[in-house]
PDB file of C-alpha atoms and ligand atoms in Angstrom:
ATOM      1  CA  MET A   1      33.841 -15.144 -37.186  1.00 50.00           C
ATOM      2  CA  LEU A   2      30.068 -15.406 -37.537  1.00 54.00           C
ATOM      3  CA  ALA A   3      29.908 -17.793 -34.595  1.00 56.00           C
ATOM      4  CA  ARG A   4      31.825 -15.300 -32.516  1.00 58.00           C
ATOM      5  CA  ALA A   5      29.482 -12.444 -33.440  1.00 55.00           C
ATOM      6  CA  LEU A   6      26.508 -14.605 -32.583  1.00 50.00           C
ATOM      7  CA  LEU A   7      28.011 -15.477 -29.240  1.00 48.00           C
ATOM      8  CA  THR A   8      28.583 -11.794 -28.474  1.00 49.00           C
ATOM      9  CA  LEU A   9      24.977 -11.044 -29.354  1.00 47.00           C
ATOM     10  CA  LEU A  10      23.763 -13.845 -27.142  1.00 46.00           C
ATOM     11  CA  LEU A  11      25.922 -12.615 -24.304  1.00 45.00           C
ATOM     12  CA  LEU A  12      24.623  -9.068 -24.721  1.00 44.00           C
ATOM     13  CA  PHE A  13      21.054 -10.338 -24.702  1.00 45.00           C
ATOM     14  CA  TRP A  14      21.741 -12.364 -21.577  1.00 43.00           C
ATOM     15  CA  LEU A  15      23.332  -9.387 -19.836  1.00 42.00           C
ATOM     16  CA  GLN A  16      20.419  -7.152 -20.709  1.00 43.00           C
ATOM     17  CA  THR A  17      17.751  -9.534 -19.523  1.00 43.00           C
ATOM     18  CA  GLY A  18      19.787 -10.161 -16.394  1.00 41.00           C
ATOM     19  CA  PHE A  19      20.024  -6.437 -15.799  1.00 41.00           C
ATOM     20  CA  ALA A  20      16.303  -5.868 -16.301  1.00 44.00           C
ATOM     21  CA  GLN A  21      15.388  -8.473 -13.738  1.00 46.00           C
ATOM     22  CA  LYS A  22      13.933  -6.721 -10.747  1.00 69.00           C
ATOM     23  CA  TRP A  23      14.751  -7.355  -7.143  1.00 80.00           C
ATOM     24  CA  VAL A  24      12.360  -9.633  -5.222  1.00 86.00           C
ATOM     25  CA  PRO A  25      11.794  -9.306  -1.452  1.00 90.00           C
ATOM     26  CA  PRO A  26      12.755 -12.245   0.777  1.00 91.00           C
ATOM     27  CA  VAL A  27       9.113 -12.861   1.736  1.00 93.00           C
ATOM     28  CA  SER A  28       6.304 -14.303  -0.404  1.00 94.00           C
ATOM     29  CA  LEU A  29       4.479 -12.030  -2.823  1.00 95.00           C
ATOM     30  CA  VAL A  30       0.713 -12.465  -2.973  1.00 94.00           C
ATOM     31  CA  ALA A  31      -1.378 -10.898  -5.742  1.00 95.00           C
ATOM     32  CA  ASN A  32      -4.504  -9.023  -4.605  1.00 95.00           C
ATOM     33  CA  SER A  33      -6.441  -7.125  -7.260  1.00 96.00           C
ATOM     34  CA  GLN A  34      -8.567  -5.401  -4.573  1.00 95.00           C
ATOM     35  CA  LEU A  35      -5.538  -3.790  -2.959  1.00 94.00           C
ATOM     36  CA  GLN A  36      -5.588   0.014  -3.032  1.00 92.00           C
ATOM     37  CA  SER A  37      -1.819   0.418  -3.217  1.00 91.00           C
ATOM     38  CA  ILE A  38       1.093  -0.956  -5.240  1.00 93.00           C
ATOM     39  CA  ALA A  39       2.282  -3.091  -2.330  1.00 95.00           C
ATOM     40  CA  LYS A  40       1.353  -3.716   1.267  1.00 95.00           C
ATOM     41  CA  LEU A  41       2.781  -5.778   4.096  1.00 95.00           C
ATOM     42  CA  SER A  42       0.238  -8.279   5.439  1.00 94.00           C
ATOM     43  CA  TYR A  43       0.016 -11.228   7.743  1.00 93.00           C
ATOM     44  CA  HIS A  44      -1.251 -14.330   6.016  1.00 90.00           C
ATOM     45  CA  ASP A  45      -3.370 -16.267   8.502  1.00 88.00           C
ATOM     46  CA  SER A  46      -3.379 -19.643   6.771  1.00 89.00           C
ATOM     47  CA  LEU A  47       0.301 -19.501   5.770  1.00 88.00           C
ATOM     48  CA  LYS A  48       1.104 -18.124   9.246  1.00 91.00           C
ATOM     49  CA  THR A  49       3.694 -15.795   7.849  1.00 93.00           C
ATOM     50  CA  TYR A  50       4.238 -12.223   6.738  1.00 95.00           C
ATOM     51  CA  VAL A  51       3.717 -11.657   3.037  1.00 95.00           C
ATOM     52  CA  ILE A  52       3.770  -8.676   0.730  1.00 96.00           C
ATOM     53  CA  GLU A  53       0.545  -8.233  -1.181  1.00 95.00           C
ATOM     54  CA  PHE A  54       0.653  -6.434  -4.488  1.00 95.00           C
ATOM     55  CA  ASN A  55      -1.951  -5.134  -6.895  1.00 95.00           C
ATOM     56  CA  PRO A  56      -0.888  -6.545 -10.296  1.00 95.00           C
ATOM     57  CA  GLU A  57      -2.508  -3.724 -12.251  1.00 95.00           C
ATOM     58  CA  LEU A  58      -1.057  -0.885 -10.164  1.00 94.00           C
ATOM     59  CA  ALA A  59       2.319  -2.647 -10.090  1.00 94.00           C
ATOM     60  CA  MET A  60       2.289  -2.912 -13.861  1.00 93.00           C
ATOM     61  CA  GLN A  61       1.414   0.773 -14.249  1.00 92.00           C
ATOM     62  CA  ALA A  62       4.248   1.776 -11.921  1.00 92.00           C
ATOM     63  CA  GLY A  63       6.723  -0.562 -13.620  1.00 93.00           C
ATOM     64  CA  PRO A  64       8.968  -3.275 -12.152  1.00 93.00           C
ATOM     65  CA  PHE A  65      11.525  -0.951 -10.530  1.00 95.00           C
ATOM     66  CA  VAL A  66       9.096   1.388  -8.753  1.00 95.00           C
ATOM     67  CA  SER A  67       7.077  -1.645  -7.746  1.00 95.00           C
ATOM     68  CA  ALA A  68      10.210  -3.260  -6.284  1.00 96.00           C
ATOM     69  CA  PHE A  69      10.926  -0.127  -4.224  1.00 96.00           C
ATOM     70  CA  HIS A  70       7.422  -0.233  -2.754  1.00 96.00           C
ATOM     71  CA  GLN A  71       7.942  -3.887  -1.836  1.00 96.00           C
ATOM     72  CA  ALA A  72      11.282  -3.108  -0.187  1.00 97.00           C
ATOM     73  CA  HIS A  73       9.633  -0.223   1.710  1.00 96.00           C
ATOM     74  CA  GLU A  74       6.953  -2.594   3.055  1.00 96.00           C
ATOM     75  CA  TYR A  75       9.636  -5.135   3.931  1.00 96.00           C
ATOM     76  CA  GLY A  76      11.397  -2.309   5.804  1.00 96.00           C
ATOM     77  CA  HIS A  77       8.323  -1.846   8.050  1.00 95.00           C
ATOM     78  CA  LEU A  78       8.590  -5.525   8.975  1.00 95.00           C
ATOM     79  CA  GLN A  79      12.361  -5.477   9.535  1.00 95.00           C
ATOM     80  CA  ARG A  80      12.162  -2.350  11.674  1.00 95.00           C
ATOM     81  CA  GLY A  81       9.383  -3.813  13.828  1.00 94.00           C
ATOM     82  CA  HIS A  82       6.799  -1.129  12.971  1.00 94.00           C
ATOM     83  CA  VAL A  83       3.878  -3.539  12.883  1.00 91.00           C
ATOM     84  CA  ASN A  84       2.543  -6.757  14.310  1.00 89.00           C
ATOM     85  CA  LYS A  85       0.051  -9.199  12.819  1.00 86.00           C
ATOM     86  CA  LYS A  86      -2.867  -7.775  14.824  1.00 84.00           C
ATOM     87  CA  LYS A  87      -2.196  -4.287  13.514  1.00 83.00           C
ATOM     88  CA  LEU A  88      -1.844  -5.610   9.967  1.00 84.00           C
ATOM     89  CA  ASN A  89      -5.069  -7.593  10.081  1.00 79.00           C
ATOM     90  CA  GLN A  90      -7.019  -4.421  10.887  1.00 79.00           C
ATOM     91  CA  GLN A  91      -5.844  -2.734   7.684  1.00 77.00           C
ATOM     92  CA  GLY A  92      -8.041  -4.557   5.135  1.00 81.00           C
ATOM     93  CA  ASN A  93      -7.317  -3.597   1.536  1.00 83.00           C
ATOM     94  CA  GLY A  94      -6.425  -0.038   2.427  1.00 81.00           C
ATOM     95  CA  MET A  95      -2.884   1.234   2.262  1.00 81.00           C
ATOM     96  CA  LEU A  96      -0.604   0.588   5.211  1.00 84.00           C
ATOM     97  CA  GLN A  97      -0.296   4.065   6.711  1.00 81.00           C
ATOM     98  CA  LEU A  98       1.980   4.468   9.686  1.00 88.00           C
ATOM     99  CA  ASN A  99       3.314   7.635  11.246  1.00 90.00           C
ATOM    100  CA  LYS A 100       5.778   9.879   9.445  1.00 91.00           C
ATOM    101  CA  ASP A 101       8.859   8.632  11.298  1.00 94.00           C
ATOM    102  CA  MET A 102       8.037   5.050  10.392  1.00 94.00           C
ATOM    103  CA  GLU A 103       7.453   5.955   6.746  1.00 94.00           C
ATOM    104  CA  ILE A 104      10.819   7.738   6.661  1.00 95.00           C
ATOM    105  CA  GLY A 105      12.397   4.737   8.394  1.00 96.00           C
ATOM    106  CA  ALA A 106      10.980   2.285   5.853  1.00 96.00           C
ATOM    107  CA  ASP A 107      12.294   4.443   2.983  1.00 96.00           C
ATOM    108  CA  ILE A 108      15.747   4.566   4.615  1.00 96.00           C
ATOM    109  CA  TYR A 109      15.710   0.807   5.000  1.00 96.00           C
ATOM    110  CA  ALA A 110      14.654   0.280   1.374  1.00 97.00           C
ATOM    111  CA  THR A 111      17.280   2.714   0.087  1.00 96.00           C
ATOM    112  CA  GLU A 112      20.199   1.178   1.996  1.00 94.00           C
ATOM    113  CA  TYR A 113      19.084  -2.332   1.182  1.00 94.00           C
ATOM    114  CA  LEU A 114      18.526  -1.739  -2.524  1.00 95.00           C
ATOM    115  CA  TYR A 115      21.655   0.374  -2.917  1.00 93.00           C
ATOM    116  CA  LEU A 116      23.654  -2.835  -2.582  1.00 88.00           C
ATOM    117  CA  GLN A 117      21.299  -4.848  -4.811  1.00 90.00           C
ATOM    118  CA  ASP A 118      20.253  -2.691  -7.719  1.00 91.00           C
ATOM    119  CA  LYS A 119      20.731   1.078  -7.865  1.00 92.00           C
ATOM    120  CA  SER A 120      18.481   1.423 -10.908  1.00 93.00           C
ATOM    121  CA  ILE A 121      15.489   0.694  -8.642  1.00 95.00           C
ATOM    122  CA  LEU A 122      16.387   3.750  -6.543  1.00 96.00           C
ATOM    123  CA  LEU A 123      16.847   5.987  -9.570  1.00 95.00           C
ATOM    124  CA  SER A 124      13.489   4.862 -10.980  1.00 95.00           C
ATOM    125  CA  MET A 125      11.776   5.545  -7.651  1.00 96.00           C
ATOM    126  CA  LEU A 126      13.328   9.004  -7.541  1.00 96.00           C
ATOM    127  CA  ASP A 127      12.078   9.696 -11.044  1.00 95.00           C
ATOM    128  CA  TYR A 128       8.602   8.397 -10.126  1.00 95.00           C
ATOM    129  CA  LEU A 129       8.447  10.691  -7.089  1.00 95.00           C
ATOM    130  CA  HIS A 130       9.498  13.657  -9.209  1.00 93.00           C
ATOM    131  CA  THR A 131       7.077  13.017 -12.049  1.00 92.00           C
ATOM    132  CA  SER A 132       3.998  11.303 -10.618  1.00 84.00           C
ATOM    133  CA  ALA A 133       1.189  13.535  -9.388  1.00 81.00           C
ATOM    134  CA  HIS A 134      -0.082  10.752  -7.159  1.00 79.00           C
ATOM    135  CA  GLU A 135       0.398  11.192  -3.400  1.00 81.00           C
ATOM    136  CA  ASP A 136       1.068   7.748  -1.943  1.00 79.00           C
ATOM    137  CA  LEU A 137       1.472   8.478   1.725  1.00 79.00           C
ATOM    138  CA  LEU A 138      -0.859  10.641   3.740  1.00 74.00           C
ATOM    139  CA  HIS A 139       1.750  11.837   6.237  1.00 79.00           C
ATOM    140  CA  TYR A 140       4.772  11.957   3.987  1.00 87.00           C
ATOM    141  CA  PRO A 141       4.407  14.144   0.893  1.00 90.00           C
ATOM    142  CA  ARG A 142       5.999  12.996  -2.356  1.00 93.00           C
ATOM    143  CA  LYS A 143       8.256  16.072  -2.610  1.00 93.00           C
ATOM    144  CA  ALA A 144       9.728  15.546   0.859  1.00 94.00           C
ATOM    145  CA  ARG A 145      10.196  11.860   0.089  1.00 94.00           C
ATOM    146  CA  ALA A 146      12.026  12.639  -3.141  1.00 95.00           C
ATOM    147  CA  HIS A 147      14.255  15.136  -1.349  1.00 96.00           C
ATOM    148  CA  ARG A 148      15.217  12.645   1.358  1.00 96.00           C
ATOM    149  CA  LEU A 149      15.829   9.857  -1.130  1.00 96.00           C
ATOM    150  CA  ASP A 150      18.008  12.150  -3.215  1.00 95.00           C
ATOM    151  CA  GLN A 151      20.080  13.203  -0.178  1.00 95.00           C
ATOM    152  CA  HIS A 152      20.392   9.630   1.003  1.00 95.00           C
ATOM    153  CA  LEU A 153      21.550   8.414  -2.413  1.00 93.00           C
ATOM    154  CA  HIS A 154      24.098  11.209  -2.493  1.00 92.00           C
ATOM    155  CA  SER A 155      25.533  10.288   0.898  1.00 90.00           C
ATOM    156  CA  LEU A 156      25.606   6.575   0.002  1.00 90.00           C
ATOM    157  CA  SER A 157      27.551   7.266  -3.171  1.00 89.00           C
ATOM    158  CA  SER A 158      29.985   9.636  -1.407  1.00 90.00           C
ATOM    159  CA  TYR A 159      30.930   7.060   1.198  1.00 84.00           C
ATOM    160  CA  SER A 160      31.698   3.398   1.095  1.00 83.00           C
ATOM    161  CA  THR A 161      32.157   0.867   3.848  1.00 83.00           C
ATOM    162  CA  GLN A 162      35.544  -0.643   4.588  1.00 89.00           C
ATOM    163  CA  ASN A 163      36.534  -3.327   7.033  1.00 91.00           C
ATOM    164  CA  VAL A 164      39.483  -2.309   9.186  1.00 90.00           C
ATOM    165  CA  ALA A 165      41.199  -3.970  12.120  1.00 88.00           C
ATOM    166  CA  CYS A 166      39.332  -3.237  15.330  1.00 83.00           C
ATOM    167  CA  ARG A 167      41.067  -0.915  17.768  1.00 78.00           C
ATOM    168  CA  HIS A 168      38.392  -1.051  20.453  1.00 75.00           C
ATOM    169  CA  ARG A 169      39.669  -2.758  23.532  1.00 70.00           C
ATOM    170  CA  LEU A 170      37.700  -5.112  25.697  1.00 65.00           C
ATOM    171  CA  HIS A 171      37.297  -4.504  29.346  1.00 59.00           C
ATOM    172  CA  ASN A 172      34.521  -6.320  31.094  1.00 54.00           C
ATOM    173  CA  GLU A 173      33.060  -7.872  28.000  1.00 54.00           C
ATOM    174  CA  ASP A 174      35.668 -10.274  26.639  1.00 50.00           C
ATOM    175  CA  GLU A 175      34.274 -12.923  24.366  1.00 54.00           C
ATOM    176  CA  SER A 176      37.148 -15.222  25.144  1.00 58.00           C
ATOM    177  CA  ALA A 177      38.750 -15.821  28.499  1.00 57.00           C
ATOM    178  CA  CYS A 178      41.327 -13.214  29.364  1.00 60.00           C
ATOM    179  CA  THR A 179      44.922 -14.370  29.425  1.00 62.00           C
ATOM    180  CA  HIS A 180      46.070 -11.487  31.595  1.00 62.00           C
ATOM    181  CA  VAL A 181      46.512 -12.704  35.087  1.00 61.00           C
ATOM    182  CA  SER A 182      47.010 -10.750  38.252  1.00 55.00           C
ATOM    183  CA  ASP A 183      49.930 -11.434  40.576  1.00 59.00           C
ATOM    184  CA  THR A 184      47.671 -13.786  42.499  1.00 62.00           C
ATOM    185  CA  GLY A 185      47.027 -15.821  39.310  1.00 64.00           C
ATOM    186  CA  LYS A 186      43.420 -14.658  38.780  1.00 61.00           C
ATOM    187  CA  PRO A 187      42.116 -13.245  35.477  1.00 60.00           C
ATOM    188  CA  LEU A 188      42.345  -9.488  35.439  1.00 57.00           C
ATOM    189  CA  HIS A 189      39.061  -8.580  33.843  1.00 58.00           C
ATOM    190  CA  GLY A 190      37.008  -6.202  35.866  1.00 56.00           C
ATOM    191  CA  SER A 191      40.144  -5.063  37.658  1.00 53.00           C
ATOM    192  CA  ASP A 192      42.810  -4.765  34.958  1.00 53.00           C
ATOM    193  CA  TYR A 193      45.940  -2.998  36.145  1.00 57.00           C
ATOM    194  CA  THR A 194      47.296  -2.836  32.621  1.00 61.00           C
ATOM    195  CA  PRO A 195      45.136  -1.968  29.593  1.00 61.00           C
ATOM    196  CA  CYS A 196      43.541  -5.051  28.038  1.00 65.00           C
ATOM    197  CA  LEU A 197      44.826  -5.851  24.564  1.00 66.00           C
ATOM    198  CA  HIS A 198      41.900  -8.010  23.477  1.00 66.00           C
ATOM    199  CA  VAL A 199      39.937  -6.556  20.590  1.00 71.00           C
ATOM    200  CA  THR A 200      36.198  -6.073  20.908  1.00 70.00           C
ATOM    201  CA  HIS A 201      35.389  -7.005  17.319  1.00 79.00           C
ATOM    202  CA  PRO A 202      37.630  -9.839  16.099  1.00 77.00           C
ATOM    203  CA  ALA A 203      36.036  -9.683  12.620  1.00 85.00           C
ATOM    204  CA  GLY A 204      37.079  -6.027  12.302  1.00 87.00           C
ATOM    205  CA  ASP A 205      35.131  -2.790  12.282  1.00 88.00           C
ATOM    206  CA  ASN A 206      33.043  -1.582   9.360  1.00 86.00           C
ATOM    207  CA  VAL A 207      33.812   2.093   8.925  1.00 86.00           C
ATOM    208  CA  LYS A 208      32.586   4.666   6.445  1.00 82.00           C
ATOM    209  CA  VAL A 209      35.237   6.214   4.237  1.00 85.00           C
ATOM    210  CA  ARG A 210      34.768   9.037   1.797  1.00 84.00           C
ATOM    211  CA  ASN A 211      35.104   7.990  -1.840  1.00 81.00           C
ATOM    212  CA  GLN A 212      37.855   9.666  -3.860  1.00 73.00           C
TER     213      GLN A 212
HETATM  214 ZN1   ZN B 301       5.109   2.712   4.606  1.00 86.09          ZN
HETATM  215 ZN1   ZN B 302      35.691  -2.384  17.157  1.00 86.09          ZN
HETATM  216 ZN1   ZN B 303      42.017  -9.093  28.407  1.00 86.09          ZN
END
């Protein structure tokens, strides 16, 4: 009985610590105490790779979840091709400030990415944007950011993605050789007389469906 209770406690502890573990971006994190923002995408010359720099003190003040969102946002700039190493090297320790569309794009990337990983990061970021008086981005005010994040979260939770059999038909872009042959024995593609029955996406289509 006692052993069982102990085991339950251990399990609960394990679950809680597991839950509290924050998401880590798939690029190296480099501490930089001179950095003027929580996180910033950089190009590391000697490592010859993109890294995310973080200011340990600012990251600690913001907390692990808000800090993780900032890292995902920076990673979003890289994934969306907003910057190159030359542009990044000119930034110094200042904050990476791109135009408004890019900042919105990086937030969208971070939100969709983290939604699948850990929703509590998104809720913490939303709370941070609502409560902090600190303006992070010059061209993208905190209130507008919070509003967009809120709307985006709402639409993500109203819809989910389902894989369904593809109903798109191939015409000139078959991945495999067409088995339709014309009356002269040549493959029909490009000049099909009958509609092609090959599917465009053999792995199925990912479609959005409204949650019940
Ligand atoms: Zn940004
Ligand atoms: Zn399809
Ligand atoms: Zn065909």
